[in-house]
Amino acid sequence: MIHYQRGTHGIDAGWLDGYFVGWSDPPSPERHLKILNGSSIAILAIDDEHRRVAGFITAITDGSLAAYIPLLEVLPEYQGRGIGSELVRRMLAELDGYYMIDVSCDADVQPFYARFGLHPWTAMIHRGRIDSTPVLKKGGRG
Ligand SMILES: CC(C)(COP(=O)(O)OP(=O)(O)OC[C@H]1O[C@@H](n2cnc3c(N)ncnc32)[C@H](O)[C@@H]1OP(=O)(O)O)[C@@H](O)C(=O)NCCC(=O)NCCS
């Protein structure tokens, strides 16, 4: 049985094993817990029987107009059971009325988000450690 909750009440890092599949340098479970606690909104799908978080979604928001959903993940063994959809539904309900709800995702996940009314857009992003020096030099102002 999976139950859903907002926030990390009753959860410690031991419940967060196995996340960030495919990342070259995945955050530790301890850092994951910090990420959940530092997010404006974190919703967890919890498998109480096995003392595991089966999936989670986070949002960073100004509390009024704009929100960004940086992370959504369901552990591989829990995928395909509707957990990811339920997490997105619950997050969008939390963000009801917001003008901007942004998600950055790989192209193969776009059809998943499209089911909830989101649509493809263009964006500028950065991942990893930023180094703005070459850009400033190119512009001639650095
Ligand atoms: C994307 C993800 C969260 C979906 O979670 P899930 O619990 O398996 O999703 P659901 O069971 O609710 O699936 C709902 C539907 O979306 C489809 N779907 C799931 N992942 C999909 C994907 N990557 N692309 C397209 N469709 C997808 C499912 O096939 C299912 O279709 P159905 O209802 O016709 O059977 C999960 O696959 C995951 O954690 N992936 C790795 C991390 C990731 O890509 N996160 C998103 C980054 S922003």
mmCIF file of C-alpha atoms and ligand atoms in Angstrom:
data_model
loop_
_atom_site.group_PDB
_atom_site.id
_atom_site.type_symbol
_atom_site.label_atom_id
_atom_site.label_comp_id
_atom_site.label_asym_id
_atom_site.label_seq_id
_atom_site.Cartn_x
_atom_site.Cartn_y
_atom_site.Cartn_z
ATOM 1 C CA MET A 1 0.000 0.000 0.000
ATOM 2 C CA ILE A 2 1.295 3.416 -0.965
ATOM 3 C CA HIS A 3 0.325 6.567 0.891
ATOM 4 C CA TYR A 4 1.093 10.115 -0.171
ATOM 5 C CA GLN A 5 2.222 12.918 2.085
ATOM 6 C CA ARG A 6 3.487 16.455 1.823
ATOM 7 C CA GLY A 7 6.891 16.806 3.508
ATOM 8 C CA THR A 8 9.253 14.350 5.133
ATOM 9 C CA HIS A 9 7.515 13.714 8.443
ATOM 10 C CA GLY A 10 8.516 10.254 9.718
ATOM 11 C CA ILE A 11 11.145 9.744 6.996
ATOM 12 C CA ASP A 12 14.904 9.501 7.404
ATOM 13 C CA ALA A 13 17.677 9.006 4.838
ATOM 14 C CA GLY A 14 17.362 5.229 5.168
ATOM 15 C CA TRP A 15 14.012 5.411 3.345
ATOM 16 C CA LEU A 16 15.634 7.099 0.313
ATOM 17 C CA ASP A 17 17.945 4.468 -1.132
ATOM 18 C CA GLY A 18 18.220 3.963 -4.905
ATOM 19 C CA TYR A 19 17.335 7.384 -6.304
ATOM 20 C CA PHE A 20 18.908 9.488 -9.061
ATOM 21 C CA VAL A 21 19.195 6.479 -11.367
ATOM 22 C CA GLY A 22 21.632 7.124 -14.213
ATOM 23 C CA TRP A 23 23.199 10.238 -12.650
ATOM 24 C CA SER A 24 27.005 10.263 -12.890
ATOM 25 C CA ASP A 25 27.340 11.754 -9.400
ATOM 26 C CA PRO A 26 24.067 11.009 -7.593
ATOM 27 C CA PRO A 27 23.265 12.902 -4.385
ATOM 28 C CA SER A 28 23.517 10.699 -1.278
ATOM 29 C CA PRO A 29 20.318 9.767 0.590
ATOM 30 C CA GLU A 30 21.320 12.318 3.258
ATOM 31 C CA ARG A 31 21.589 15.065 0.652
ATOM 32 C CA HIS A 32 18.344 13.861 -0.907
ATOM 33 C CA LEU A 33 16.606 14.377 2.445
ATOM 34 C CA LYS A 34 18.101 17.884 2.589
ATOM 35 C CA ILE A 35 16.776 18.582 -0.934
ATOM 36 C CA LEU A 36 13.288 17.454 0.069
ATOM 37 C CA ASN A 37 13.346 19.596 3.215
ATOM 38 C CA GLY A 38 14.704 22.608 1.321
ATOM 39 C CA SER A 39 12.091 22.497 -1.429
ATOM 40 C CA SER A 40 9.062 24.767 -1.276
ATOM 41 C CA ILE A 41 6.859 21.712 -1.752
ATOM 42 C CA ALA A 42 7.859 18.038 -1.594
ATOM 43 C CA ILE A 43 5.321 15.274 -2.040
ATOM 44 C CA LEU A 44 6.298 11.697 -1.265
ATOM 45 C CA ALA A 45 4.773 8.348 -2.182
ATOM 46 C CA ILE A 46 5.537 6.057 0.737
ATOM 47 C CA ASP A 47 5.613 2.284 1.009
ATOM 48 C CA ASP A 48 5.167 1.892 4.776
ATOM 49 C CA GLU A 49 5.475 -1.873 4.725
ATOM 50 C CA HIS A 50 8.974 -1.752 3.249
ATOM 51 C CA ARG A 51 9.938 1.573 4.892
ATOM 52 C CA ARG A 52 10.794 3.113 1.518
ATOM 53 C CA VAL A 53 9.934 6.228 -0.371
ATOM 54 C CA ALA A 54 8.627 4.813 -3.674
ATOM 55 C CA GLY A 55 8.599 8.148 -5.479
ATOM 56 C CA PHE A 56 8.794 11.887 -4.931
ATOM 57 C CA ILE A 57 8.254 15.225 -6.608
ATOM 58 C CA THR A 58 9.550 18.660 -5.616
ATOM 59 C CA ALA A 59 8.717 22.261 -6.488
ATOM 60 C CA ILE A 60 10.536 25.534 -5.956
ATOM 61 C CA THR A 61 8.144 28.476 -5.994
ATOM 62 C CA ASP A 62 7.675 32.154 -5.117
ATOM 63 C CA GLY A 63 4.391 31.145 -3.513
ATOM 64 C CA SER A 64 2.211 33.080 -5.930
ATOM 65 C CA LEU A 65 3.046 33.346 -9.635
ATOM 66 C CA ALA A 66 5.856 31.024 -10.664
ATOM 67 C CA ALA A 67 6.879 27.482 -9.808
ATOM 68 C CA TYR A 68 9.534 25.144 -11.075
ATOM 69 C CA ILE A 69 9.405 21.362 -10.729
ATOM 70 C CA PRO A 70 13.058 20.258 -10.640
ATOM 71 C CA LEU A 71 12.682 16.642 -9.579
ATOM 72 C CA LEU A 72 10.249 13.779 -10.134
ATOM 73 C CA GLU A 73 11.329 10.185 -9.765
ATOM 74 C CA VAL A 74 9.689 6.857 -9.057
ATOM 75 C CA LEU A 75 12.006 3.980 -8.140
ATOM 76 C CA PRO A 76 12.242 1.463 -11.010
ATOM 77 C CA GLU A 77 10.501 -1.331 -9.074
ATOM 78 C CA TYR A 78 7.498 0.945 -8.398
ATOM 79 C CA GLN A 79 7.149 2.377 -11.917
ATOM 80 C CA GLY A 80 4.132 1.710 -14.122
ATOM 81 C CA ARG A 81 1.641 1.673 -11.241
ATOM 82 C CA GLY A 82 0.342 5.204 -11.538
ATOM 83 C CA ILE A 83 2.572 6.642 -8.775
ATOM 84 C CA GLY A 84 4.314 9.190 -11.019
ATOM 85 C CA SER A 85 0.948 10.385 -12.349
ATOM 86 C CA GLU A 86 -0.471 10.722 -8.847
ATOM 87 C CA LEU A 87 2.559 12.739 -7.722
ATOM 88 C CA VAL A 88 2.181 15.117 -10.680
ATOM 89 C CA ARG A 89 -1.578 15.457 -10.105
ATOM 90 C CA ARG A 90 -1.035 16.282 -6.449
ATOM 91 C CA MET A 91 1.709 18.793 -7.226
ATOM 92 C CA LEU A 92 -0.396 20.535 -9.889
ATOM 93 C CA ALA A 93 -3.259 20.725 -7.390
ATOM 94 C CA GLU A 94 -0.878 22.399 -4.910
ATOM 95 C CA LEU A 95 0.137 24.858 -7.653
ATOM 96 C CA ASP A 96 -3.389 25.530 -8.858
ATOM 97 C CA GLY A 97 -3.727 29.145 -10.044
ATOM 98 C CA TYR A 98 -0.037 29.707 -10.708
ATOM 99 C CA TYR A 99 0.712 31.502 -13.987
ATOM 100 C CA MET A 100 4.002 29.692 -14.682
ATOM 101 C CA ILE A 101 4.739 26.057 -13.939
ATOM 102 C CA ASP A 102 8.027 25.003 -15.538
ATOM 103 C CA VAL A 103 9.520 21.553 -15.903
ATOM 104 C CA SER A 104 12.788 20.757 -17.636
ATOM 105 C CA CYS A 105 12.859 17.183 -18.881
ATOM 106 C CA ASP A 106 14.262 14.855 -21.530
ATOM 107 C CA ALA A 107 12.310 14.619 -24.781
ATOM 108 C CA ASP A 108 11.169 11.068 -24.013
ATOM 109 C CA VAL A 109 9.336 12.256 -20.869
ATOM 110 C CA GLN A 110 7.458 15.037 -22.686
ATOM 111 C CA PRO A 111 4.519 12.752 -23.603
ATOM 112 C CA PHE A 112 4.156 11.905 -19.889
ATOM 113 C CA TYR A 113 3.882 15.586 -18.880
ATOM 114 C CA ALA A 114 1.652 16.350 -21.877
ATOM 115 C CA ARG A 115 -0.988 14.142 -20.249
ATOM 116 C CA PHE A 116 -1.350 16.809 -17.564
ATOM 117 C CA GLY A 117 -1.715 19.746 -19.960
ATOM 118 C CA LEU A 118 1.931 20.866 -20.058
ATOM 119 C CA HIS A 119 3.411 21.596 -23.464
ATOM 120 C CA PRO A 120 6.895 21.789 -25.015
ATOM 121 C CA TRP A 121 8.692 25.131 -24.866
ATOM 122 C CA THR A 122 12.187 26.548 -25.324
ATOM 123 C CA ALA A 123 14.498 27.250 -22.412
ATOM 124 C CA MET A 124 18.021 28.171 -21.398
ATOM 125 C CA ILE A 125 19.605 25.907 -18.836
ATOM 126 C CA HIS A 126 22.830 25.178 -17.049
ATOM 127 C CA ARG A 127 23.919 21.933 -15.386
ATOM 128 C CA GLY A 128 26.983 21.358 -13.208
ATOM 129 C CA ARG A 129 29.469 24.050 -12.255
ATOM 130 C CA ILE A 130 28.964 27.361 -14.044
ATOM 131 C CA ASP A 131 31.877 29.208 -15.635
ATOM 132 C CA SER A 132 30.744 32.473 -17.192
ATOM 133 C CA THR A 133 34.229 33.764 -18.063
ATOM 134 C CA PRO A 134 34.345 32.541 -21.708
ATOM 135 C CA VAL A 135 30.975 34.164 -22.429
ATOM 136 C CA LEU A 136 32.100 37.503 -20.973
ATOM 137 C CA LYS A 137 35.323 37.372 -23.033
ATOM 138 C CA LYS A 138 33.386 36.667 -26.238
ATOM 139 C CA GLY A 139 31.166 39.669 -25.614
ATOM 140 C CA GLY A 140 34.267 41.826 -25.213
ATOM 141 C CA ARG A 141 33.218 43.201 -21.835
ATOM 142 C CA GLY A 142 35.208 40.844 -19.602
HETATM 143 C C1 LIG B 1 8.579 9.457 -15.480
HETATM 144 C C2 LIG B 1 8.233 8.635 -14.227
HETATM 145 C C3 LIG B 1 8.215 9.570 -13.004
HETATM 146 C C4 LIG B 1 6.836 8.024 -14.405
HETATM 147 O O1 LIG B 1 6.503 7.366 -13.200
HETATM 148 P P1 LIG B 1 5.502 6.112 -13.182
HETATM 149 O O2 LIG B 1 5.064 5.912 -11.775
HETATM 150 O O3 LIG B 1 6.117 4.958 -13.873
HETATM 151 O O4 LIG B 1 4.330 6.688 -14.063
HETATM 152 P P2 LIG B 1 2.858 6.138 -14.192
HETATM 153 O O5 LIG B 1 2.788 4.709 -13.734
HETATM 154 O O6 LIG B 1 1.956 7.108 -13.540
HETATM 155 O O7 LIG B 1 2.693 6.186 -15.768
HETATM 156 C C5 LIG B 1 1.648 6.859 -16.347
HETATM 157 C C6 LIG B 1 1.711 6.687 -17.830
HETATM 158 O O8 LIG B 1 2.813 7.422 -18.353
HETATM 159 C C7 LIG B 1 3.588 6.581 -19.170
HETATM 160 N N1 LIG B 1 4.972 6.916 -18.987
HETATM 161 C C8 LIG B 1 5.752 6.671 -17.909
HETATM 162 N N2 LIG B 1 6.995 7.122 -18.122
HETATM 163 C C9 LIG B 1 6.996 7.654 -19.362
HETATM 164 C C10 LIG B 1 7.978 8.252 -20.160
HETATM 165 N N3 LIG B 1 9.259 8.380 -19.740
HETATM 166 N N4 LIG B 1 7.610 8.688 -21.380
HETATM 167 C C11 LIG B 1 6.363 8.547 -21.825
HETATM 168 N N5 LIG B 1 5.376 7.965 -21.127
HETATM 169 C C12 LIG B 1 5.704 7.527 -19.911
HETATM 170 C C13 LIG B 1 3.322 5.169 -18.678
HETATM 171 O O9 LIG B 1 3.574 4.254 -19.725
HETATM 172 C C14 LIG B 1 1.887 5.230 -18.288
HETATM 173 O O10 LIG B 1 1.095 5.029 -19.426
HETATM 174 P P3 LIG B 1 -0.290 4.202 -19.337
HETATM 175 O O11 LIG B 1 -1.150 4.938 -18.358
HETATM 176 O O12 LIG B 1 -0.801 4.255 -20.738
HETATM 177 O O13 LIG B 1 0.098 2.846 -18.859
HETATM 178 C C15 LIG B 1 9.230 7.462 -14.003
HETATM 179 O O14 LIG B 1 9.299 6.707 -15.193
HETATM 180 C C16 LIG B 1 10.614 7.886 -13.593
HETATM 181 O O15 LIG B 1 10.901 8.083 -12.410
HETATM 182 N N6 LIG B 1 11.529 8.032 -14.575
HETATM 183 C C17 LIG B 1 12.924 8.366 -14.279
HETATM 184 C C18 LIG B 1 13.078 9.795 -13.818
HETATM 185 C C19 LIG B 1 12.447 10.791 -14.773
HETATM 186 O O16 LIG B 1 12.529 10.665 -15.988
HETATM 187 N N7 LIG B 1 11.808 11.814 -14.156
HETATM 188 C C20 LIG B 1 11.230 12.919 -14.865
HETATM 189 C C21 LIG B 1 12.298 13.962 -15.005
HETATM 190 S S1 LIG B 1 11.653 15.575 -14.902
#
